[in-house]
PDB file of C-alpha atoms in Angstrom:
ATOM      1  CA  MET M  89     -96.908-189.830  -9.077  1.00 40.00           C
ATOM      2  CA  ARG M  90     -94.268-188.960 -11.391  1.00 38.00           C
ATOM      3  CA  HIS M  91     -90.958-190.944 -12.180  1.00 39.00           C
ATOM      4  CA  ALA M  92     -87.124-189.758 -11.533  1.00 39.00           C
ATOM      5  CA  PRO M  93     -86.311-188.628 -14.890  1.00 39.00           C
ATOM      6  CA  GLY M  94     -84.921-191.296 -17.003  1.00 40.00           C
ATOM      7  CA  ILE M  95     -85.669-194.683 -14.688  1.00 36.00           C
ATOM      8  CA  HIS M  96     -88.455-196.554 -15.293  1.00 38.00           C
ATOM      9  CA  PRO M  97     -92.106-197.384 -13.760  1.00 38.00           C
ATOM     10  CA  LYS M  98     -90.728-200.806 -12.062  1.00 35.00           C
ATOM     11  CA  PHE M  99     -87.708-199.569 -10.678  1.00 33.00           C
ATOM     12  CA  HIS M 100     -88.838-196.675  -8.767  1.00 37.00           C
ATOM     13  CA  LYS M 101     -88.368-198.866  -5.472  1.00 38.00           C
ATOM     14  CA  GLN M 102     -85.328-200.096  -5.911  1.00 37.00           C
ATOM     15  CA  PHE M 103     -84.031-195.900  -6.935  1.00 32.00           C
ATOM     16  CA  HIS M 104     -86.111-194.543  -3.824  1.00 39.00           C
ATOM     17  CA  LYS M 105     -84.343-197.802  -1.995  1.00 39.00           C
ATOM     18  CA  LEU M 106     -80.785-197.095  -2.832  1.00 34.00           C
ATOM     19  CA  PRO M 107     -79.723-194.139  -0.459  1.00 40.00           C
ATOM     20  CA  PHE M 108     -80.212-196.349   2.595  1.00 37.00           C
ATOM     21  CA  ILE M 109     -78.651-199.517   0.582  1.00 35.00           C
ATOM     22  CA  VAL M 110     -74.924-197.226   0.995  1.00 34.00           C
ATOM     23  CA  ALA M 111     -75.924-195.354   3.837  1.00 39.00           C
ATOM     24  CA  THR M 112     -76.343-199.122   5.322  1.00 37.00           C
ATOM     25  CA  LEU M 113     -72.985-199.919   3.327  1.00 33.00           C
ATOM     26  CA  VAL M 114     -70.866-197.371   4.937  1.00 35.00           C
ATOM     27  CA  ALA M 115     -72.035-198.149   8.494  1.00 39.00           C
ATOM     28  CA  LEU M 116     -71.151-201.439   7.984  1.00 35.00           C
ATOM     29  CA  ALA M 117     -68.088-200.896   6.652  1.00 37.00           C
ATOM     30  CA  THR M 118     -66.862-197.289   8.700  1.00 38.00           C
ATOM     31  CA  PRO M 119     -66.955-199.518  12.598  1.00 38.00           C
ATOM     32  CA  VAL M 120     -63.724-202.132  10.256  1.00 37.00           C
ATOM     33  CA  ALA M 121     -61.472-198.941   9.254  1.00 34.00           C
ATOM     34  CA  LEU M 122     -62.103-197.851  11.970  1.00 34.00           C
ATOM     35  CA  ALA M 123     -61.280-201.221  13.986  1.00 34.00           C
ATOM     36  CA  GLY M 124     -58.404-202.072  11.930  1.00 32.00           C
ATOM     37  CA  PRO M 125     -55.719-200.457  13.723  1.00 33.00           C
ATOM     38  CA  ALA M 126     -57.039-200.694  16.876  1.00 32.00           C
ATOM     39  CA  GLY M 127     -57.351-204.482  16.370  1.00 35.00           C
ATOM     40  CA  ALA M 128     -53.917-204.409  15.007  1.00 37.00           C
ATOM     41  CA  SER M 129     -52.576-202.734  17.934  1.00 45.00           C
ATOM     42  CA  SER M 130     -53.623-204.777  19.999  1.00 59.00           C
ATOM     43  CA  TRP M 131     -51.921-207.894  18.035  1.00 73.00           C
ATOM     44  CA  SER M 132     -48.354-205.975  18.658  1.00 93.00           C
ATOM     45  CA  PRO M 133     -45.903-207.137  20.314  1.00 96.00           C
ATOM     46  CA  ARG M 134     -45.779-206.535  24.551  1.00 97.00           C
ATOM     47  CA  THR M 135     -42.547-205.855  26.545  1.00 98.00           C
ATOM     48  CA  TRP M 136     -43.470-207.226  29.840  1.00 98.00           C
ATOM     49  CA  THR M 137     -41.324-206.919  32.932  1.00 98.00           C
ATOM     50  CA  VAL M 138     -40.286-208.885  35.293  1.00 98.00           C
ATOM     51  CA  GLN M 139     -38.508-208.251  39.130  1.00 98.00           C
ATOM     52  CA  VAL M 140     -35.454-210.153  39.809  1.00 98.00           C
ATOM     53  CA  GLY M 141     -34.289-210.550  43.818  1.00 97.00           C
ATOM     54  CA  SER M 142     -36.151-208.379  46.512  1.00 98.00           C
ATOM     55  CA  GLU M 143     -35.027-206.372  49.620  1.00 97.00           C
ATOM     56  CA  SER M 144     -35.473-204.481  52.775  1.00 97.00           C
ATOM     57  CA  GLY M 145     -35.432-200.876  53.060  1.00 96.00           C
ATOM     58  CA  ASP M 146     -31.510-201.981  54.797  1.00 96.00           C
ATOM     59  CA  GLN M 147     -30.823-204.190  52.517  1.00 97.00           C
ATOM     60  CA  GLU M 148     -30.723-207.373  55.471  1.00 97.00           C
ATOM     61  CA  ILE M 149     -33.478-209.568  54.054  1.00 97.00           C
ATOM     62  CA  GLN M 150     -32.773-210.474  50.313  1.00 97.00           C
ATOM     63  CA  GLY M 151     -35.499-212.439  48.565  1.00 96.00           C
ATOM     64  CA  MET M 152     -34.530-215.144  46.278  1.00 94.00           C
ATOM     65  CA  ALA M 153     -36.672-215.171  43.505  1.00 97.00           C
ATOM     66  CA  PHE M 154     -38.963-214.197  40.267  1.00 98.00           C
ATOM     67  CA  LEU M 155     -40.972-211.827  40.651  1.00 98.00           C
ATOM     68  CA  PRO M 156     -43.496-213.007  39.129  1.00 97.00           C
ATOM     69  CA  SER M 157     -41.677-216.987  39.071  1.00 97.00           C
ATOM     70  CA  GLU M 158     -44.272-218.242  35.803  1.00 98.00           C
ATOM     71  CA  ILE M 159     -45.068-215.510  33.357  1.00 98.00           C
ATOM     72  CA  ASP M 160     -47.840-216.498  30.097  1.00 98.00           C
ATOM     73  CA  ILE M 161     -46.659-214.232  26.905  1.00 98.00           C
ATOM     74  CA  ASN M 162     -47.349-214.856  23.657  1.00 98.00           C
ATOM     75  CA  ALA M 163     -44.650-215.221  20.271  1.00 98.00           C
ATOM     76  CA  GLY M 164     -43.330-212.002  19.758  1.00 98.00           C
ATOM     77  CA  ASP M 165     -42.878-210.682  23.104  1.00 98.00           C
ATOM     78  CA  THR M 166     -40.258-209.362  25.184  1.00 98.00           C
ATOM     79  CA  ILE M 167     -39.277-210.111  29.245  1.00 98.00           C
ATOM     80  CA  LYS M 168     -37.487-207.038  30.898  1.00 98.00           C
ATOM     81  CA  TRP M 169     -35.700-208.648  34.493  1.00 98.00           C
ATOM     82  CA  GLU M 170     -35.032-205.265  36.325  1.00 98.00           C
ATOM     83  CA  ALA M 171     -32.900-205.541  39.588  1.00 98.00           C
ATOM     84  CA  ASN M 172     -34.956-205.321  42.434  1.00 97.00           C
ATOM     85  CA  SER M 173     -31.637-205.661  45.093  1.00 97.00           C
ATOM     86  CA  ALA M 174     -28.214-205.599  45.692  1.00 96.00           C
ATOM     87  CA  GLU M 175     -27.697-209.049  45.886  1.00 95.00           C
ATOM     88  CA  ILE M 176     -26.450-210.659  42.497  1.00 94.00           C
ATOM     89  CA  HIS M 177     -28.516-212.482  40.832  1.00 96.00           C
ATOM     90  CA  THR M 178     -28.669-213.986  37.378  1.00 97.00           C
ATOM     91  CA  VAL M 179     -31.232-214.539  34.433  1.00 98.00           C
ATOM     92  CA  THR M 180     -30.027-217.966  33.005  1.00 98.00           C
ATOM     93  CA  PHE M 181     -30.813-220.247  30.059  1.00 98.00           C
ATOM     94  CA  LEU M 182     -28.850-223.078  30.580  1.00 98.00           C
ATOM     95  CA  SER M 183     -28.304-225.238  27.075  1.00 98.00           C
ATOM     96  CA  GLU M 184     -30.422-228.512  26.587  1.00 96.00           C
ATOM     97  CA  GLY M 185     -29.193-231.343  28.306  1.00 96.00           C
ATOM     98  CA  GLN M 186     -27.095-229.382  30.019  1.00 97.00           C
ATOM     99  CA  SER M 187     -27.791-229.722  33.702  1.00 97.00           C
ATOM    100  CA  LEU M 188     -27.876-226.886  37.209  1.00 96.00           C
ATOM    101  CA  GLU M 189     -25.423-228.908  38.869  1.00 95.00           C
ATOM    102  CA  SER M 190     -22.598-228.178  36.073  1.00 94.00           C
ATOM    103  CA  THR M 191     -22.714-224.963  37.163  1.00 93.00           C
ATOM    104  CA  GLN M 192     -22.998-225.126  40.458  1.00 88.00           C
ATOM    105  CA  PRO M 193     -21.526-223.442  42.975  1.00 82.00           C
ATOM    106  CA  PHE M 194     -21.456-220.594  41.333  1.00 86.00           C
ATOM    107  CA  ASP M 195     -18.367-219.322  40.715  1.00 83.00           C
ATOM    108  CA  PRO M 196     -17.548-215.442  39.567  1.00 79.00           C
ATOM    109  CA  GLY M 197     -14.130-216.993  38.185  1.00 81.00           C
ATOM    110  CA  VAL M 198     -16.220-218.706  34.396  1.00 89.00           C
ATOM    111  CA  ALA M 199     -16.666-216.256  32.717  1.00 90.00           C
ATOM    112  CA  ASN M 200     -19.528-217.718  31.259  1.00 92.00           C
ATOM    113  CA  GLU M 201     -21.346-217.060  34.790  1.00 92.00           C
ATOM    114  CA  LEU M 202     -20.903-214.332  35.218  1.00 92.00           C
ATOM    115  CA  LEU M 203     -21.016-211.915  31.685  1.00 95.00           C
ATOM    116  CA  PRO M 204     -24.481-212.221  29.493  1.00 97.00           C
ATOM    117  CA  ARG M 205     -24.139-214.909  26.855  1.00 97.00           C
ATOM    118  CA  GLY M 206     -26.664-215.217  23.443  1.00 98.00           C
ATOM    119  CA  THR M 207     -28.875-212.598  22.003  1.00 98.00           C
ATOM    120  CA  ASN M 208     -31.155-210.370  22.303  1.00 97.00           C
ATOM    121  CA  TRP M 209     -33.801-213.307  21.464  1.00 98.00           C
ATOM    122  CA  TYR M 210     -34.061-216.611  22.764  1.00 98.00           C
ATOM    123  CA  ASP M 211     -33.765-219.431  20.321  1.00 98.00           C
ATOM    124  CA  GLY M 212     -35.309-222.046  22.698  1.00 97.00           C
ATOM    125  CA  HIS M 213     -32.083-224.275  23.190  1.00 97.00           C
ATOM    126  CA  SER M 214     -28.915-222.548  23.325  1.00 98.00           C
ATOM    127  CA  TYR M 215     -27.091-220.836  26.812  1.00 98.00           C
ATOM    128  CA  TYR M 216     -27.899-217.167  26.966  1.00 98.00           C
ATOM    129  CA  ASN M 217     -27.073-215.782  30.448  1.00 98.00           C
ATOM    130  CA  SER M 218     -27.385-212.103  32.077  1.00 98.00           C
ATOM    131  CA  GLY M 219     -24.763-211.787  33.887  1.00 97.00           C
ATOM    132  CA  LEU M 220     -24.650-210.234  36.834  1.00 96.00           C
ATOM    133  CA  LEU M 221     -28.174-208.156  37.998  1.00 97.00           C
ATOM    134  CA  ALA M 222     -28.538-206.023  41.083  1.00 97.00           C
ATOM    135  CA  ASN M 223     -29.502-202.446  41.737  1.00 97.00           C
ATOM    136  CA  VAL M 224     -26.511-201.169  42.943  1.00 95.00           C
ATOM    137  CA  THR M 225     -22.322-201.087  42.262  1.00 93.00           C
ATOM    138  CA  VAL M 226     -21.514-203.719  42.867  1.00 90.00           C
ATOM    139  CA  PRO M 227     -17.520-203.468  44.321  1.00 87.00           C
ATOM    140  CA  GLY M 228     -15.115-206.361  42.196  1.00 84.00           C
ATOM    141  CA  PHE M 229     -18.004-207.389  39.608  1.00 86.00           C
ATOM    142  CA  PRO M 230     -19.065-206.491  36.592  1.00 91.00           C
ATOM    143  CA  SER M 231     -23.445-205.153  37.003  1.00 92.00           C
ATOM    144  CA  ALA M 232     -26.584-204.554  35.663  1.00 97.00           C
ATOM    145  CA  LYS M 233     -29.881-203.313  36.433  1.00 97.00           C
ATOM    146  CA  SER M 234     -31.511-205.243  33.805  1.00 98.00           C
ATOM    147  CA  TYR M 235     -31.535-207.431  30.771  1.00 98.00           C
ATOM    148  CA  SER M 236     -33.986-208.161  28.550  1.00 98.00           C
ATOM    149  CA  LEU M 237     -35.077-210.938  25.782  1.00 98.00           C
ATOM    150  CA  LYS M 238     -37.137-211.234  23.235  1.00 98.00           C
ATOM    151  CA  PHE M 239     -39.289-215.105  23.042  1.00 98.00           C
ATOM    152  CA  PRO M 240     -39.936-215.412  19.010  1.00 98.00           C
ATOM    153  CA  ASP M 241     -41.843-218.959  19.178  1.00 98.00           C
ATOM    154  CA  GLN M 242     -44.153-220.340  20.944  1.00 98.00           C
ATOM    155  CA  GLY M 243     -42.385-223.114  24.446  1.00 98.00           C
ATOM    156  CA  ASP M 244     -41.819-224.033  27.751  1.00 98.00           C
ATOM    157  CA  PHE M 245     -38.956-222.245  29.267  1.00 98.00           C
ATOM    158  CA  THR M 246     -36.900-222.489  32.566  1.00 98.00           C
ATOM    159  CA  TYR M 247     -34.413-220.535  34.122  1.00 98.00           C
ATOM    160  CA  TYR M 248     -32.134-219.747  36.816  1.00 98.00           C
ATOM    161  CA  CYS M 249     -30.242-217.936  39.198  1.00 97.00           C
ATOM    162  CA  LEU M 250     -26.892-219.033  38.589  1.00 95.00           C
ATOM    163  CA  VAL M 251     -25.819-217.520  42.294  1.00 91.00           C
ATOM    164  CA  HIS M 252     -28.503-219.184  44.404  1.00 91.00           C
ATOM    165  CA  GLY M 253     -29.532-222.024  41.889  1.00 90.00           C
ATOM    166  CA  MET M 254     -32.867-224.529  42.551  1.00 91.00           C
ATOM    167  CA  ALA M 255     -33.504-221.836  44.790  1.00 90.00           C
ATOM    168  CA  MET M 256     -34.344-219.468  42.229  1.00 95.00           C
ATOM    169  CA  LYS M 257     -36.002-220.644  39.407  1.00 97.00           C
ATOM    170  CA  GLY M 258     -38.591-219.054  37.190  1.00 98.00           C
ATOM    171  CA  MET M 259     -40.605-219.973  33.547  1.00 98.00           C
ATOM    172  CA  VAL M 260     -41.937-218.319  30.644  1.00 98.00           C
ATOM    173  CA  HIS M 261     -44.604-219.680  29.009  1.00 98.00           C
ATOM    174  CA  VAL M 262     -44.882-219.120  25.511  1.00 98.00           C
ATOM    175  CA  ARG M 263     -48.206-219.062  23.462  1.00 98.00           C
ATOM    176  CA  ALA M 264     -49.427-217.938  19.878  1.00 97.00           C
ATOM    177  CA  ALA M 265     -48.916-215.007  19.169  1.00 97.00           C
ATOM    178  CA  GLY M 266     -52.565-213.128  19.497  1.00 95.00           C
ATOM    179  CA  SER M 267     -53.690-215.305  22.046  1.00 96.00           C
ATOM    180  CA  ASP M 268     -55.592-213.526  24.646  1.00 95.00           C
ATOM    181  CA  TYR M 269     -53.351-213.077  28.048  1.00 97.00           C
ATOM    182  CA  PRO M 270     -54.691-214.758  31.150  1.00 97.00           C
ATOM    183  CA  HIS M 271     -53.350-211.826  33.013  1.00 98.00           C
ATOM    184  CA  SER M 272     -51.784-207.975  33.123  1.00 98.00           C
ATOM    185  CA  GLN M 273     -48.987-205.851  33.826  1.00 98.00           C
ATOM    186  CA  SER M 274     -51.100-205.151  36.906  1.00 98.00           C
ATOM    187  CA  ASP M 275     -51.643-208.681  38.055  1.00 98.00           C
ATOM    188  CA  TYR M 276     -48.371-209.649  37.545  1.00 98.00           C
ATOM    189  CA  ASN M 277     -47.145-206.733  39.702  1.00 98.00           C
ATOM    190  CA  GLU M 278     -50.110-206.750  42.534  1.00 98.00           C
ATOM    191  CA  ALA M 279     -48.971-210.942  42.902  1.00 97.00           C
ATOM    192  CA  ALA M 280     -45.341-209.398  43.368  1.00 97.00           C
ATOM    193  CA  GLU M 281     -45.629-206.843  45.980  1.00 97.00           C
ATOM    194  CA  SER M 282     -47.565-209.975  48.027  1.00 97.00           C
ATOM    195  CA  LYS M 283     -45.084-212.365  47.573  1.00 97.00           C
ATOM    196  CA  ALA M 284     -42.376-209.717  48.078  1.00 97.00           C
ATOM    197  CA  HIS M 285     -44.156-208.885  51.384  1.00 97.00           C
ATOM    198  CA  SER M 286     -43.836-212.748  52.386  1.00 97.00           C
ATOM    199  CA  ILE M 287     -40.590-213.038  52.062  1.00 97.00           C
ATOM    200  CA  LEU M 288     -40.288-210.178  53.826  1.00 97.00           C
ATOM    201  CA  GLU M 289     -41.761-211.208  57.218  1.00 97.00           C
ATOM    202  CA  ASP M 290     -40.271-214.988  56.195  1.00 97.00           C
ATOM    203  CA  GLY M 291     -37.283-212.785  56.684  1.00 97.00           C
ATOM    204  CA  TYR M 292     -38.342-211.595  59.700  1.00 96.00           C
ATOM    205  CA  LYS M 293     -38.636-215.009  61.578  1.00 97.00           C
ATOM    206  CA  LEU M 294     -35.512-215.958  60.049  1.00 96.00           C
ATOM    207  CA  ASP M 295     -33.454-213.568  61.558  1.00 96.00           C
ATOM    208  CA  ASP M 296     -35.053-214.374  64.888  1.00 96.00           C
ATOM    209  CA  ALA M 297     -34.156-217.873  65.096  1.00 96.00           C
ATOM    210  CA  LEU M 298     -30.562-217.138  63.991  1.00 97.00           C
ATOM    211  CA  LEU M 299     -30.492-214.986  66.883  1.00 96.00           C
ATOM    212  CA  GLU M 300     -31.300-217.476  68.876  1.00 96.00           C
ATOM    213  CA  GLN M 301     -28.699-219.722  68.035  1.00 96.00           C
ATOM    214  CA  SER M 302     -25.482-217.801  68.271  1.00 97.00           C
ATOM    215  CA  SER M 303     -23.799-216.797  70.829  1.00 97.00           C
ATOM    216  CA  ASN M 304     -20.695-214.477  72.100  1.00 97.00           C
ATOM    217  CA  HIS M 305     -18.518-217.704  71.049  1.00 98.00           C
ATOM    218  CA  LYS M 306     -20.788-218.942  68.041  1.00 98.00           C
ATOM    219  CA  VAL M 307     -21.807-215.848  65.153  1.00 98.00           C
ATOM    220  CA  LEU M 308     -23.470-217.245  62.214  1.00 98.00           C
ATOM    221  CA  VAL M 309     -22.023-216.287  59.131  1.00 97.00           C
ATOM    222  CA  GLY M 310     -25.256-215.436  57.140  1.00 95.00           C
ATOM    223  CA  GLY M 311     -28.358-217.641  56.150  1.00 93.00           C
ATOM    224  CA  ASP M 312     -30.971-218.374  54.842  1.00 92.00           C
ATOM    225  CA  ASP M 313     -33.647-220.750  54.939  1.00 91.00           C
ATOM    226  CA  GLY M 314     -34.581-221.261  50.742  1.00 86.00           C
ATOM    227  CA  THR M 315     -37.241-217.898  50.512  1.00 90.00           C
ATOM    228  CA  ALA M 316     -35.012-215.056  52.234  1.00 95.00           C
ATOM    229  CA  MET M 317     -31.406-214.295  52.999  1.00 95.00           C
ATOM    230  CA  ILE M 318     -29.993-212.633  56.024  1.00 96.00           C
ATOM    231  CA  MET M 319     -26.812-210.195  54.634  1.00 97.00           C
ATOM    232  CA  ARG M 320     -25.514-209.383  58.445  1.00 97.00           C
ATOM    233  CA  PHE M 321     -23.604-211.636  60.742  1.00 98.00           C
ATOM    234  CA  VAL M 322     -25.207-212.687  63.856  1.00 97.00           C
ATOM    235  CA  ARG M 323     -24.143-211.886  66.069  1.00 95.00           C
ATOM    236  CA  GLN M 324     -22.664-208.565  64.711  1.00 96.00           C
ATOM    237  CA  THR M 325     -20.710-207.804  67.791  1.00 98.00           C
ATOM    238  CA  VAL M 326     -19.095-210.111  70.342  1.00 98.00           C
ATOM    239  CA  THR M 327     -16.716-210.032  73.494  1.00 98.00           C
ATOM    240  CA  VAL M 328     -15.187-212.740  74.040  1.00 98.00           C
ATOM    241  CA  HIS M 329     -11.664-213.437  76.106  1.00 98.00           C
ATOM    242  CA  VAL M 330      -8.073-214.023  75.351  1.00 98.00           C
ATOM    243  CA  GLY M 331      -7.307-216.933  73.972  1.00 98.00           C
ATOM    244  CA  ASP M 332     -11.503-217.648  73.347  1.00 98.00           C
ATOM    245  CA  LYS M 333     -12.099-219.553  70.335  1.00 98.00           C
ATOM    246  CA  VAL M 334     -15.237-217.938  67.826  1.00 98.00           C
ATOM    247  CA  TRP M 335     -16.783-220.327  65.247  1.00 98.00           C
ATOM    248  CA  PHE M 336     -17.897-218.525  62.718  1.00 98.00           C
ATOM    249  CA  VAL M 337     -20.379-220.385  60.929  1.00 98.00           C
ATOM    250  CA  ASN M 338     -22.529-220.679  57.469  1.00 95.00           C
ATOM    251  CA  ASN M 339     -25.637-222.826  57.629  1.00 90.00           C
ATOM    252  CA  GLY M 340     -27.267-221.565  55.060  1.00 86.00           C
ATOM    253  CA  MET M 341     -29.176-223.325  52.428  1.00 80.00           C
ATOM    254  CA  GLY M 342     -27.209-221.587  49.190  1.00 76.00           C
ATOM    255  CA  GLU M 343     -25.458-218.441  49.771  1.00 83.00           C
ATOM    256  CA  PRO M 344     -21.310-218.751  50.341  1.00 86.00           C
ATOM    257  CA  HIS M 345     -19.815-215.916  52.421  1.00 93.00           C
ATOM    258  CA  THR M 346     -16.263-214.496  53.712  1.00 96.00           C
ATOM    259  CA  VAL M 347     -15.246-213.924  57.299  1.00 98.00           C
ATOM    260  CA  THR M 348     -12.412-211.498  56.426  1.00 98.00           C
ATOM    261  CA  PHE M 349     -10.051-209.702  58.905  1.00 98.00           C
ATOM    262  CA  GLY M 350      -7.714-206.449  58.047  1.00 96.00           C
ATOM    263  CA  THR M 351      -6.839-205.612  54.743  1.00 92.00           C
ATOM    264  CA  GLU M 352      -9.551-207.188  51.681  1.00 90.00           C
ATOM    265  CA  PRO M 353      -6.818-209.637  49.949  1.00 89.00           C
ATOM    266  CA  ALA M 354      -6.301-209.746  46.750  1.00 85.00           C
ATOM    267  CA  ASN M 355      -7.802-212.678  46.075  1.00 87.00           C
ATOM    268  CA  LEU M 356     -10.576-212.523  48.299  1.00 87.00           C
ATOM    269  CA  PHE M 357     -11.619-217.026  47.534  1.00 85.00           C
ATOM    270  CA  ALA M 358      -8.492-218.043  48.998  1.00 91.00           C
ATOM    271  CA  PRO M 359      -7.883-217.992  52.560  1.00 96.00           C
ATOM    272  CA  TRP M 360      -5.296-216.110  54.703  1.00 95.00           C
ATOM    273  CA  GLY M 361      -3.213-215.827  57.537  1.00 96.00           C
ATOM    274  CA  ASP M 362      -3.187-218.503  60.941  1.00 97.00           C
ATOM    275  CA  PRO M 363      -6.699-218.378  62.336  1.00 98.00           C
ATOM    276  CA  THR M 364      -5.104-220.966  65.333  1.00 98.00           C
ATOM    277  CA  THR M 365      -2.914-218.354  66.235  1.00 98.00           C
ATOM    278  CA  PHE M 366      -4.932-214.573  65.502  1.00 98.00           C
ATOM    279  CA  SER M 367      -4.358-211.577  67.438  1.00 97.00           C
ATOM    280  CA  GLY M 368      -4.121-208.781  65.053  1.00 97.00           C
ATOM    281  CA  GLY M 369      -3.550-207.930  61.042  1.00 96.00           C
ATOM    282  CA  GLN M 370      -4.989-209.860  57.717  1.00 96.00           C
ATOM    283  CA  LEU M 371      -7.051-213.058  58.229  1.00 98.00           C
ATOM    284  CA  ASN M 372      -8.726-214.578  55.623  1.00 97.00           C
ATOM    285  CA  SER M 373     -11.617-217.560  55.332  1.00 97.00           C
ATOM    286  CA  GLY M 374     -11.382-217.575  51.873  1.00 94.00           C
ATOM    287  CA  ILE M 375     -15.183-218.732  50.497  1.00 90.00           C
ATOM    288  CA  MET M 376     -17.644-220.089  53.098  1.00 92.00           C
ATOM    289  CA  PRO M 377     -19.828-222.231  51.198  1.00 86.00           C
ATOM    290  CA  PRO M 378     -23.367-223.143  53.094  1.00 87.00           C
ATOM    291  CA  GLY M 379     -22.393-225.782  55.910  1.00 90.00           C
ATOM    292  CA  SER M 380     -18.515-225.032  56.360  1.00 94.00           C
ATOM    293  CA  SER M 381     -17.186-223.122  59.513  1.00 97.00           C
ATOM    294  CA  PHE M 382     -14.025-220.659  60.266  1.00 98.00           C
ATOM    295  CA  PRO M 383     -12.922-221.282  64.345  1.00 98.00           C
ATOM    296  CA  VAL M 384     -10.061-218.067  65.253  1.00 98.00           C
ATOM    297  CA  THR M 385      -8.583-218.149  68.546  1.00 98.00           C
ATOM    298  CA  PHE M 386      -7.830-214.498  70.187  1.00 98.00           C
ATOM    299  CA  THR M 387      -4.409-213.983  71.514  1.00 98.00           C
ATOM    300  CA  LYS M 388      -4.620-210.700  72.531  1.00 98.00           C
ATOM    301  CA  ALA M 389      -6.962-208.637  73.604  1.00 98.00           C
ATOM    302  CA  GLY M 390      -8.177-205.530  71.770  1.00 98.00           C
ATOM    303  CA  THR M 391     -11.411-204.726  68.989  1.00 98.00           C
ATOM    304  CA  PHE M 392     -10.914-206.355  65.319  1.00 98.00           C
ATOM    305  CA  ASP M 393     -13.640-205.973  62.878  1.00 98.00           C
ATOM    306  CA  TYR M 394     -14.505-207.732  60.032  1.00 98.00           C
ATOM    307  CA  ILE M 395     -16.244-207.743  56.729  1.00 98.00           C
ATOM    308  CA  CYS M 396     -17.870-210.260  54.108  1.00 96.00           C
ATOM    309  CA  GLY M 397     -15.556-209.705  51.166  1.00 93.00           C
ATOM    310  CA  LEU M 398     -19.116-210.539  49.360  1.00 91.00           C
ATOM    311  CA  HIS M 399     -21.703-208.848  51.099  1.00 94.00           C
ATOM    312  CA  ASP M 400     -19.819-205.325  53.063  1.00 95.00           C
ATOM    313  CA  TYR M 401     -20.992-203.408  51.014  1.00 94.00           C
ATOM    314  CA  MET M 402     -25.123-204.274  52.401  1.00 95.00           C
ATOM    315  CA  GLY M 403     -23.869-203.971  56.054  1.00 95.00           C
ATOM    316  CA  MET M 404     -22.456-206.988  56.253  1.00 97.00           C
ATOM    317  CA  VAL M 405     -19.957-206.255  58.738  1.00 98.00           C
ATOM    318  CA  GLY M 406     -18.421-207.859  62.404  1.00 98.00           C
ATOM    319  CA  LYS M 407     -16.538-206.472  65.521  1.00 98.00           C
ATOM    320  CA  VAL M 408     -14.477-208.724  67.500  1.00 98.00           C
ATOM    321  CA  ILE M 409     -14.146-207.517  71.388  1.00 98.00           C
ATOM    322  CA  VAL M 410     -11.575-209.160  72.623  1.00 98.00           C
ATOM    323  CA  GLU M 411     -10.980-209.121  76.784  1.00 98.00           C
ATOM    324  CA  ASP M 412      -8.204-209.693  79.489  1.00 94.00           C
TER     325      ASP M 412
END
C-alpha cells in the first residue's frame, strides 16, 4: 500500500481519520455557534401586559380587577399596565411600612394619590404611583392610558388601586433572571378575558338586584359588590308629587358619587344648596361615600335633571319628574 508522502507508516491510519475528526469537531461546534444568539434572545428581558379594570360596551358595568391579578416575571422584565375602562384606577406600590388605610378613602386633592410618583424602575420599598389611568379622557382630572415599570430585583410585590382600596389588589412575583416562565402572555390574556366575562355576568346580576331595591322614592346612587360596579342611578327616571321626598342612597362598598342638580359647581366635593326645599336651580350633595344618603324634598312641579359629577361622562345621569 502506498502511503501519503512524508507520513510515517504507523501514522497512516490516523492520517486517514483526520478528515472525519475535523468534520466531527465542526459539526459539534456549529450548533453551539448558532445556538448562542438564540439562547441569549430567549433570556432577554420581556415586557408583560396587565389590563387595569374592565367594562361593558355601554360603560354601565365596571370591573374592579387587575387582569391578571398575579403575574410571574423575571428580574429585568417590565410590566405595562393598560387602562381597560372609563372608570379611573391607579397602580400603586406603597412605601415600606405604609398602610393602605392611610390612603383611604381616595382623595384626588392629594398629589401623591392623583399624580405619578417614582422612577421607571421599582426599587422594592418606596412609594410608586401611576397616577390616574383610564381609557378615555376624564373631565377635570389628569389621566393616562398606560403605566410601565421595570423590576430589576427578585421578590413578591403587592400593589393596589387607591380609588378602590382592598377590593382591587395585584401581585408581582419576580424570580431570578433567566428562569423558565410558568405562563406566557397568551395564557394571561386568556385568563383575563375569562375573568372579565365573569365580572360582566356578576354586574348584570347586581344591576337586577339593585333595581328590585329601588323605587320612585329611593334612587340607588350606583352600586358595587367588591367585584363589579354599576355606574348608573337606579332608577334613572322617577316620578313623584310636589312635597315628596326622594332618597338618594349610596349603598355600595367602595365607590364615591355625587347627586348634582343644575350647574356643576367648581368645587364638586362641597355640598351646595338646600335639599329640604328644592324647587330647581343648583343643588349638590358633595361627595357621597359608600353608606351615605342624600334626601331631597321637591316643592315645585317640573322635570329636574341631575348627574353624578364624577361619572356623568360614563352615562351616570338621572331625572326626577315632579307632578302636582
